[in-house]
Short mmCIF file of N, CA and C in Angstrom, two decimals:
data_model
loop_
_atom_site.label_atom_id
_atom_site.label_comp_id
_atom_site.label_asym_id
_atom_site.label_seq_id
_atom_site.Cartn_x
_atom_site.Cartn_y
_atom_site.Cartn_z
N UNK L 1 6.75 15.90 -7.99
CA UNK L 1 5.32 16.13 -7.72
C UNK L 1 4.55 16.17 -9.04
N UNK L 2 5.31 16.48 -9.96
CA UNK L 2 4.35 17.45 -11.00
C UNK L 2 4.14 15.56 -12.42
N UNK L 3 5.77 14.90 -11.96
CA UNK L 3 5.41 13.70 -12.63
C UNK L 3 4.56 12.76 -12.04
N UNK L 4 4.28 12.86 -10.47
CA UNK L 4 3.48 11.81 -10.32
C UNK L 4 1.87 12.15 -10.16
N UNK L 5 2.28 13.19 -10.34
CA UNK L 5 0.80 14.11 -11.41
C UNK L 5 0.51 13.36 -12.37
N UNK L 6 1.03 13.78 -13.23
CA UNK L 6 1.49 12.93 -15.22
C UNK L 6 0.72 11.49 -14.31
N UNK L 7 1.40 10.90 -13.96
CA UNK L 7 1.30 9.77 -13.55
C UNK L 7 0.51 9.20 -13.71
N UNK L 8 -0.54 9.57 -12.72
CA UNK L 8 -1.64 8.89 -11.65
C UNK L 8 -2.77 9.65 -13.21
N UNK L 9 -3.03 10.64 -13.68
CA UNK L 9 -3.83 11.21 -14.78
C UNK L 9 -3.76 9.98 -15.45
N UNK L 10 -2.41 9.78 -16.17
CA UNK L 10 -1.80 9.02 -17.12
C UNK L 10 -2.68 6.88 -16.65
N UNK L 11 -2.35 6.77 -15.43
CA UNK L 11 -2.81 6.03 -15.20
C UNK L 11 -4.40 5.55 -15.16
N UNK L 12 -5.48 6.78 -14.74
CA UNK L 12 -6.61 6.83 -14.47
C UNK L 12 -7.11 6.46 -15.93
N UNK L 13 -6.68 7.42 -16.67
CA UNK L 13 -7.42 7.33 -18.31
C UNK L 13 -7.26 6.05 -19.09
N UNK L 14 -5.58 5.07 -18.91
CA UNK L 14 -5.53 3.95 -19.67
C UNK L 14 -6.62 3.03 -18.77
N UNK L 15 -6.78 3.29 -17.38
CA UNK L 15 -7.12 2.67 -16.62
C UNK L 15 -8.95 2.28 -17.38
N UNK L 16 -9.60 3.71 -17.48
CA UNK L 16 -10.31 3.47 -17.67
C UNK L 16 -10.99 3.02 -19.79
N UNK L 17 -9.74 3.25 -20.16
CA UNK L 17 -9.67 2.62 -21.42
C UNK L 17 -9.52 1.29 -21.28
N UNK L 18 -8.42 0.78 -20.61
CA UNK L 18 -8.11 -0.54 -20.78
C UNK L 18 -7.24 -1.20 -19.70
N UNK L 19 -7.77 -1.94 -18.89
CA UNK L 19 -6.62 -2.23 -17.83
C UNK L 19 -5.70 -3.02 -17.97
N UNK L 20 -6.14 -3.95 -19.26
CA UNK L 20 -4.97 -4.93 -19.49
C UNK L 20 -3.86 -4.64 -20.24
N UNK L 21 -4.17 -3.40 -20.94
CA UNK L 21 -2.97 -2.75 -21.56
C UNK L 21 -1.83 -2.13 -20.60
N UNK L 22 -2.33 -1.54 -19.53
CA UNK L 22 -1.81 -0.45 -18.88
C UNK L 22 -1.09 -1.64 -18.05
N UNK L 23 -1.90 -2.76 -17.02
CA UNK L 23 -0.77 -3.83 -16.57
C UNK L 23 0.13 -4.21 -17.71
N UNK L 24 0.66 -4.71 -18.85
CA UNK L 24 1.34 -5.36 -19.54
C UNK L 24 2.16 -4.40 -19.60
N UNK L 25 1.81 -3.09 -19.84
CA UNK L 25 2.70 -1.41 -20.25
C UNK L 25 3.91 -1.54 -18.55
N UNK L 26 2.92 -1.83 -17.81
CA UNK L 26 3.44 -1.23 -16.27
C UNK L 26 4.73 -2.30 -15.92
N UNK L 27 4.41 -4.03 -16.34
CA UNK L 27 5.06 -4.93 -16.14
C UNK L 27 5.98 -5.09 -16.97
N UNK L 28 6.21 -4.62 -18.18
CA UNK L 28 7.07 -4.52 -19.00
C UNK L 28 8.17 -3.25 -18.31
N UNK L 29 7.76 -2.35 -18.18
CA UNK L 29 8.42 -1.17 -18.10
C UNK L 29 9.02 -1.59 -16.29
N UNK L 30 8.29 -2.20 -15.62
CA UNK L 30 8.89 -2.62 -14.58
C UNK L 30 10.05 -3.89 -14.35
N UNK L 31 9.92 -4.54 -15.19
CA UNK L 31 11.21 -5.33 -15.59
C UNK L 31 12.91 -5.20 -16.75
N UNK L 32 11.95 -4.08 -17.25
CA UNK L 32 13.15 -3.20 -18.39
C UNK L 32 13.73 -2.12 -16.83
N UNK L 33 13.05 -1.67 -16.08
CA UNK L 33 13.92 -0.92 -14.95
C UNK L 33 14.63 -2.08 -14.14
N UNK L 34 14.48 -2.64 -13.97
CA UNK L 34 14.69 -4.03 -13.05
C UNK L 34 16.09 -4.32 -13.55
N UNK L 35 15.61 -4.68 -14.39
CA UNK L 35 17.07 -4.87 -15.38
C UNK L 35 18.20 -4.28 -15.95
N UNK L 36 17.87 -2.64 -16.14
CA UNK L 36 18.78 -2.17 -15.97
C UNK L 36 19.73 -1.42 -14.70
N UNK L 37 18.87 -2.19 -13.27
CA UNK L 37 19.39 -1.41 -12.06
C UNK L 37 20.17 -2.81 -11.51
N UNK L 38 19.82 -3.75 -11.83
CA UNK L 38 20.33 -5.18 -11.47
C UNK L 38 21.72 -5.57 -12.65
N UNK L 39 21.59 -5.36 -13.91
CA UNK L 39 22.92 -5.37 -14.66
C UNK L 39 22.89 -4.35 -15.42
#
């Protein structure tokens, strides 16, 4: 609960700094998990 707190905060603020950072951050970090659950 308390990380997807962190989270969604965490998200709102890059969000409203910069969205293209926070997609490239999100898609990166979503293919480095990807990858380590797949090999």
């Amino acid at each position: 609960m308390r990380r997807c707190k962190t989270q969604y905060w965490l998200l709102s603020l890059v969000n409203h700094c910069n969205i293209r950072y926070h997609m490239i951050l999100y898609l990166c970090s979503d293919w480095i998990l990807r990858k380590f659950i797949c090999f």
